[in-house]
Amino acid sequence: MSHPYYIAFSSLLRKEINRFTRIWVQTLVPPAITMTLYFLIFGNLVGSRIGQMGGFSYMEFIMPGLIMMAVITNSYSNVASSFYSAKFQRNIEELLVAPVPNVLIILGYIGGGVTRGLIVGAIVTAVALLFVDIQVHNPWVLVSVVLLSSVLFSLAGLLNAIFANSFDDISIIPTFVLTPLTYLGGVFYSISMLPEFWQGVSKLNPIVYMINAFRYGFLGSSDIGLGSAFAVILTFVALFFAVAYHLINKGTGLRH
């Protein structure tokens, strides 16, 4: 017989996956269209004028960043919208009084966010194949970075949903924090091109570490040391998980 905790986790995970696959036209198709436009405009039209970046064609250079950008935004938005909807509909209260450890509740929501992030990442990678010949330098770095980054931003989406008091609050962080950090995270340029001061400022942005480590997995080139990148990502994962667990244990922000 399956362990009750496994049944609880798998049920929550299936619910999260069914939630975004049921409306796949809204959740999976738009990222593919958006990234196709990025590849066409920035990679093809603008990139042909820029030439090489870091020894690679501009299309090759931006491809890892565009994939990671899609993974980050979809992992984040999936958990933020799903968890807040559960608060709004008061479903979360039923889940919290059930004999299910809070850590499994967190893992279930994270699992849904990671699944959507990885599916969208695979779709964007398939789109990228239409524009560039993808080479993989280190598959282990590639897989570990995309998984950890997806977990991190699923946790960030969970924290956003815990503190949100309205559906408008769900869009504030992505609009004013996540989007600027992503665009300034080295998706479209190498931070080595910046003056020394702004290179230092850029290194305060955790997304810089994720995109550069992910780029290393594809191209074998990075502006950031792999050790530093993994240390930053793991630190934020541990911090966000601890904060989310503490808030859910206390019941902070779980009543709408």
mmCIF file of C-alpha atoms in Angstrom, residues 6-218:
data_model
loop_
_atom_site.group_PDB
_atom_site.id
_atom_site.type_symbol
_atom_site.label_atom_id
_atom_site.label_comp_id
_atom_site.label_asym_id
_atom_site.label_seq_id
_atom_site.Cartn_x
_atom_site.Cartn_y
_atom_site.Cartn_z
ATOM 1 C CA TYR A 6 3.058 9.953 -0.845
ATOM 2 C CA ILE A 7 -0.619 9.861 -1.798
ATOM 3 C CA ALA A 8 -1.110 13.379 -0.416
ATOM 4 C CA PHE A 9 1.917 14.750 -2.269
ATOM 5 C CA SER A 10 1.107 13.035 -5.566
ATOM 6 C CA SER A 11 -2.526 14.185 -5.370
ATOM 7 C CA LEU A 12 -1.501 17.793 -4.843
ATOM 8 C CA LEU A 13 1.079 17.552 -7.622
ATOM 9 C CA ARG A 14 -1.461 16.057 -10.036
ATOM 10 C CA LYS A 15 -3.929 18.809 -9.160
ATOM 11 C CA GLU A 16 -1.312 21.456 -9.936
ATOM 12 C CA ILE A 17 -0.327 19.831 -13.227
ATOM 13 C CA ASN A 18 -3.960 19.363 -14.286
ATOM 14 C CA ARG A 19 -4.607 22.998 -13.460
ATOM 15 C CA PHE A 20 -2.187 24.423 -16.030
ATOM 16 C CA THR A 21 -2.489 21.662 -18.645
ATOM 17 C CA ARG A 22 -6.274 22.061 -18.715
ATOM 18 C CA ILE A 23 -5.797 25.641 -19.948
ATOM 19 C CA TRP A 24 -2.665 24.928 -22.023
ATOM 20 C CA VAL A 25 -3.641 27.526 -24.618
ATOM 21 C CA GLN A 26 -3.189 30.185 -21.931
ATOM 22 C CA THR A 27 -0.227 28.675 -20.069
ATOM 23 C CA LEU A 28 1.970 26.897 -22.647
ATOM 24 C CA VAL A 29 1.305 28.543 -26.004
ATOM 25 C CA PRO A 30 1.978 32.233 -25.128
ATOM 26 C CA PRO A 31 5.611 31.614 -23.986
ATOM 27 C CA ALA A 32 6.302 29.815 -27.274
ATOM 28 C CA ILE A 33 4.925 32.743 -29.281
ATOM 29 C CA THR A 34 6.753 35.335 -27.156
ATOM 30 C CA MET A 35 10.103 33.552 -27.400
ATOM 31 C CA THR A 36 9.678 33.060 -31.153
ATOM 32 C CA LEU A 37 9.329 36.840 -31.455
ATOM 33 C CA TYR A 38 12.459 37.329 -29.302
ATOM 34 C CA PHE A 39 14.426 34.990 -31.541
ATOM 35 C CA LEU A 40 13.146 36.676 -34.679
ATOM 36 C CA ILE A 41 13.668 40.277 -33.547
ATOM 37 C CA PHE A 42 16.677 40.160 -31.236
ATOM 38 C CA GLY A 43 18.402 37.050 -32.506
ATOM 39 C CA ASN A 44 17.787 37.241 -36.226
ATOM 40 C CA LEU A 45 17.258 40.895 -37.126
ATOM 41 C CA VAL A 46 19.260 42.697 -34.417
ATOM 42 C CA GLY A 47 21.773 39.878 -33.963
ATOM 43 C CA SER A 48 22.840 39.980 -37.599
ATOM 44 C CA ARG A 49 24.003 43.571 -37.037
ATOM 45 C CA ILE A 50 25.659 42.912 -33.667
ATOM 46 C CA GLY A 51 27.759 39.995 -34.866
ATOM 47 C CA GLN A 52 29.499 37.794 -32.318
ATOM 48 C CA MET A 53 29.199 37.965 -28.545
ATOM 49 C CA GLY A 54 31.803 36.208 -26.438
ATOM 50 C CA GLY A 55 33.032 34.219 -29.429
ATOM 51 C CA PHE A 56 29.569 32.950 -30.390
ATOM 52 C CA SER A 57 26.923 34.185 -32.779
ATOM 53 C CA TYR A 58 24.458 36.502 -31.067
ATOM 54 C CA MET A 59 21.660 33.956 -31.576
ATOM 55 C CA GLU A 60 23.695 31.260 -29.806
ATOM 56 C CA PHE A 61 24.582 33.676 -27.022
ATOM 57 C CA ILE A 62 21.037 34.778 -26.155
ATOM 58 C CA MET A 63 19.432 31.344 -26.577
ATOM 59 C CA PRO A 64 20.245 30.032 -23.043
ATOM 60 C CA GLY A 65 19.057 33.283 -21.469
ATOM 61 C CA LEU A 66 15.753 33.205 -23.336
ATOM 62 C CA ILE A 67 15.116 29.605 -22.262
ATOM 63 C CA MET A 68 15.947 30.438 -18.657
ATOM 64 C CA MET A 69 13.764 33.559 -18.757
ATOM 65 C CA ALA A 70 10.793 31.436 -19.836
ATOM 66 C CA VAL A 71 11.469 28.846 -17.125
ATOM 67 C CA ILE A 72 11.779 31.499 -14.406
ATOM 68 C CA THR A 73 8.632 33.450 -15.279
ATOM 69 C CA ASN A 74 6.428 30.381 -15.711
ATOM 70 C CA SER A 75 7.636 28.637 -12.543
ATOM 71 C CA TYR A 76 6.967 31.834 -10.622
ATOM 72 C CA SER A 77 3.569 32.671 -12.065
ATOM 73 C CA ASN A 78 2.233 29.125 -11.768
ATOM 74 C CA VAL A 79 2.742 28.899 -8.006
ATOM 75 C CA ALA A 80 1.839 32.529 -7.295
ATOM 76 C CA SER A 81 -1.513 32.325 -9.083
ATOM 77 C CA SER A 82 -2.371 28.805 -7.888
ATOM 78 C CA PHE A 83 -1.606 29.352 -4.203
ATOM 79 C CA TYR A 84 -3.328 32.742 -4.104
ATOM 80 C CA SER A 85 -6.392 31.244 -5.822
ATOM 81 C CA ALA A 86 -6.493 28.610 -3.072
ATOM 82 C CA LYS A 87 -6.390 31.430 -0.494
ATOM 83 C CA PHE A 88 -9.072 33.416 -2.304
ATOM 84 C CA GLN A 89 -11.401 30.407 -2.552
ATOM 85 C CA ARG A 90 -10.519 29.340 1.026
ATOM 86 C CA ASN A 91 -9.373 25.932 -0.202
ATOM 87 C CA ILE A 92 -6.053 26.394 1.535
ATOM 88 C CA GLU A 93 -7.722 26.192 4.938
ATOM 89 C CA GLU A 94 -9.024 22.702 4.158
ATOM 90 C CA LEU A 95 -5.543 21.657 3.068
ATOM 91 C CA LEU A 96 -3.921 23.050 6.216
ATOM 92 C CA VAL A 97 -6.267 21.216 8.602
ATOM 93 C CA ALA A 98 -5.703 17.923 6.764
ATOM 94 C CA PRO A 99 -3.153 15.524 8.308
ATOM 95 C CA VAL A 100 -0.533 16.520 5.765
ATOM 96 C CA PRO A 101 2.844 18.000 6.827
ATOM 97 C CA ASN A 102 3.314 21.572 5.690
ATOM 98 C CA VAL A 103 6.540 20.615 3.967
ATOM 99 C CA LEU A 104 4.560 18.347 1.617
ATOM 100 C CA ILE A 105 2.163 21.180 0.827
ATOM 101 C CA ILE A 106 5.132 23.363 -0.150
ATOM 102 C CA LEU A 107 6.710 20.557 -2.191
ATOM 103 C CA GLY A 108 3.425 19.894 -4.001
ATOM 104 C CA TYR A 109 3.089 23.495 -5.135
ATOM 105 C CA ILE A 110 6.781 23.666 -6.028
ATOM 106 C CA GLY A 111 6.403 20.475 -8.049
ATOM 107 C CA GLY A 112 3.627 22.047 -10.100
ATOM 108 C CA GLY A 113 5.684 25.176 -10.731
ATOM 109 C CA VAL A 114 8.773 23.200 -11.690
ATOM 110 C CA THR A 115 6.781 20.958 -14.038
ATOM 111 C CA ARG A 116 5.282 23.920 -15.870
ATOM 112 C CA GLY A 117 8.656 25.689 -15.973
ATOM 113 C CA LEU A 118 10.390 22.648 -17.461
ATOM 114 C CA ILE A 119 7.642 22.000 -20.021
ATOM 115 C CA VAL A 120 7.800 25.627 -21.168
ATOM 116 C CA GLY A 121 11.605 25.412 -21.203
ATOM 117 C CA ALA A 122 11.387 22.343 -23.456
ATOM 118 C CA ILE A 123 8.951 24.151 -25.772
ATOM 119 C CA VAL A 124 11.237 27.196 -26.020
ATOM 120 C CA THR A 125 14.218 24.912 -26.671
ATOM 121 C CA ALA A 126 12.274 23.316 -29.532
ATOM 122 C CA VAL A 127 11.559 26.809 -30.879
ATOM 123 C CA ALA A 128 15.268 27.668 -30.585
ATOM 124 C CA LEU A 129 16.128 24.676 -32.782
ATOM 125 C CA LEU A 130 14.404 26.499 -35.643
ATOM 126 C CA PHE A 131 16.922 29.339 -35.369
ATOM 127 C CA VAL A 132 20.186 27.925 -34.042
ATOM 128 C CA ASP A 133 22.119 24.651 -33.970
ATOM 129 C CA ILE A 134 22.092 23.841 -30.259
ATOM 130 C CA GLN A 135 25.235 22.324 -28.761
ATOM 131 C CA VAL A 136 25.379 21.046 -25.167
ATOM 132 C CA HIS A 137 28.725 21.500 -23.412
ATOM 133 C CA ASN A 138 27.831 20.067 -19.993
ATOM 134 C CA PRO A 139 24.406 18.376 -19.593
ATOM 135 C CA TRP A 140 24.814 17.943 -15.813
ATOM 136 C CA VAL A 141 25.295 21.654 -15.250
ATOM 137 C CA LEU A 142 22.427 22.358 -17.634
ATOM 138 C CA VAL A 143 19.944 20.089 -15.844
ATOM 139 C CA SER A 144 20.965 21.030 -12.303
ATOM 140 C CA VAL A 145 20.837 24.779 -12.973
ATOM 141 C CA VAL A 146 17.438 24.713 -14.667
ATOM 142 C CA LEU A 147 15.974 22.520 -11.900
ATOM 143 C CA LEU A 148 17.355 24.633 -9.055
ATOM 144 C CA SER A 149 16.334 27.885 -10.736
ATOM 145 C CA SER A 150 12.821 26.571 -11.306
ATOM 146 C CA VAL A 151 12.579 25.498 -7.658
ATOM 147 C CA LEU A 152 13.865 28.891 -6.521
ATOM 148 C CA PHE A 153 11.299 30.888 -8.471
ATOM 149 C CA SER A 154 8.495 28.505 -7.580
ATOM 150 C CA LEU A 155 9.347 29.306 -3.952
ATOM 151 C CA ALA A 156 9.450 33.013 -4.784
ATOM 152 C CA GLY A 157 5.983 32.721 -6.328
ATOM 153 C CA LEU A 158 4.766 30.962 -3.190
ATOM 154 C CA LEU A 159 6.072 33.779 -0.984
ATOM 155 C CA ASN A 160 4.397 36.341 -3.248
ATOM 156 C CA ALA A 161 1.077 34.477 -2.919
ATOM 157 C CA ILE A 162 1.384 34.227 0.878
ATOM 158 C CA PHE A 163 1.759 37.993 1.247
ATOM 159 C CA ALA A 164 -0.695 38.954 -1.522
ATOM 160 C CA ASN A 165 -4.030 40.411 -0.480
ATOM 161 C CA SER A 166 -5.527 40.728 -3.968
ATOM 162 C CA PHE A 167 -4.984 39.450 -7.494
ATOM 163 C CA ASP A 168 -3.352 42.799 -8.278
ATOM 164 C CA ASP A 169 -0.634 42.009 -5.722
ATOM 165 C CA ILE A 170 0.274 38.906 -7.739
ATOM 166 C CA SER A 171 1.338 41.076 -10.692
ATOM 167 C CA ILE A 172 3.291 43.718 -8.739
ATOM 168 C CA ILE A 173 6.438 41.653 -8.068
ATOM 169 C CA PRO A 174 6.724 40.225 -11.621
ATOM 170 C CA THR A 175 6.210 43.679 -13.142
ATOM 171 C CA PHE A 176 8.430 45.798 -10.914
ATOM 172 C CA VAL A 177 11.006 43.291 -9.633
ATOM 173 C CA LEU A 178 11.190 40.060 -11.633
ATOM 174 C CA THR A 179 11.038 41.531 -15.152
ATOM 175 C CA PRO A 180 13.735 44.210 -14.561
ATOM 176 C CA LEU A 181 16.032 41.694 -12.841
ATOM 177 C CA THR A 182 15.571 39.264 -15.738
ATOM 178 C CA TYR A 183 16.310 41.816 -18.457
ATOM 179 C CA LEU A 184 19.323 43.049 -16.479
ATOM 180 C CA GLY A 185 20.467 39.483 -15.811
ATOM 181 C CA GLY A 186 22.665 39.145 -18.878
ATOM 182 C CA VAL A 187 20.124 37.593 -21.227
ATOM 183 C CA PHE A 188 20.973 39.923 -24.116
ATOM 184 C CA TYR A 189 24.509 40.968 -23.255
ATOM 185 C CA SER A 190 27.654 39.857 -21.479
ATOM 186 C CA ILE A 191 28.257 41.664 -18.195
ATOM 187 C CA SER A 192 31.962 41.735 -19.103
ATOM 188 C CA MET A 193 31.016 44.516 -21.560
ATOM 189 C CA LEU A 194 29.977 46.766 -18.665
ATOM 190 C CA PRO A 195 32.249 49.175 -16.751
ATOM 191 C CA GLU A 196 33.751 47.647 -13.621
ATOM 192 C CA PHE A 197 31.321 49.442 -11.292
ATOM 193 C CA TRP A 198 28.259 48.157 -13.147
ATOM 194 C CA GLN A 199 29.726 44.678 -13.300
ATOM 195 C CA GLY A 200 29.808 44.770 -9.514
ATOM 196 C CA VAL A 201 26.223 46.019 -9.394
ATOM 197 C CA SER A 202 25.129 43.288 -11.815
ATOM 198 C CA LYS A 203 26.592 40.643 -9.523
ATOM 199 C CA LEU A 204 24.053 41.648 -6.877
ATOM 200 C CA ASN A 205 21.377 40.276 -9.202
ATOM 201 C CA PRO A 206 20.905 36.530 -8.519
ATOM 202 C CA ILE A 207 19.476 35.953 -12.002
ATOM 203 C CA VAL A 208 22.901 36.834 -13.448
ATOM 204 C CA TYR A 209 24.307 33.715 -11.783
ATOM 205 C CA MET A 210 21.528 31.455 -13.074
ATOM 206 C CA ILE A 211 21.697 32.642 -16.673
ATOM 207 C CA ASN A 212 25.491 32.479 -16.806
ATOM 208 C CA ALA A 213 25.621 28.997 -15.283
ATOM 209 C CA PHE A 214 22.919 27.848 -17.708
ATOM 210 C CA ARG A 215 24.840 29.430 -20.606
ATOM 211 C CA TYR A 216 27.929 27.517 -19.489
ATOM 212 C CA GLY A 217 25.943 24.273 -19.745
ATOM 213 C CA PHE A 218 25.237 25.037 -23.415
#
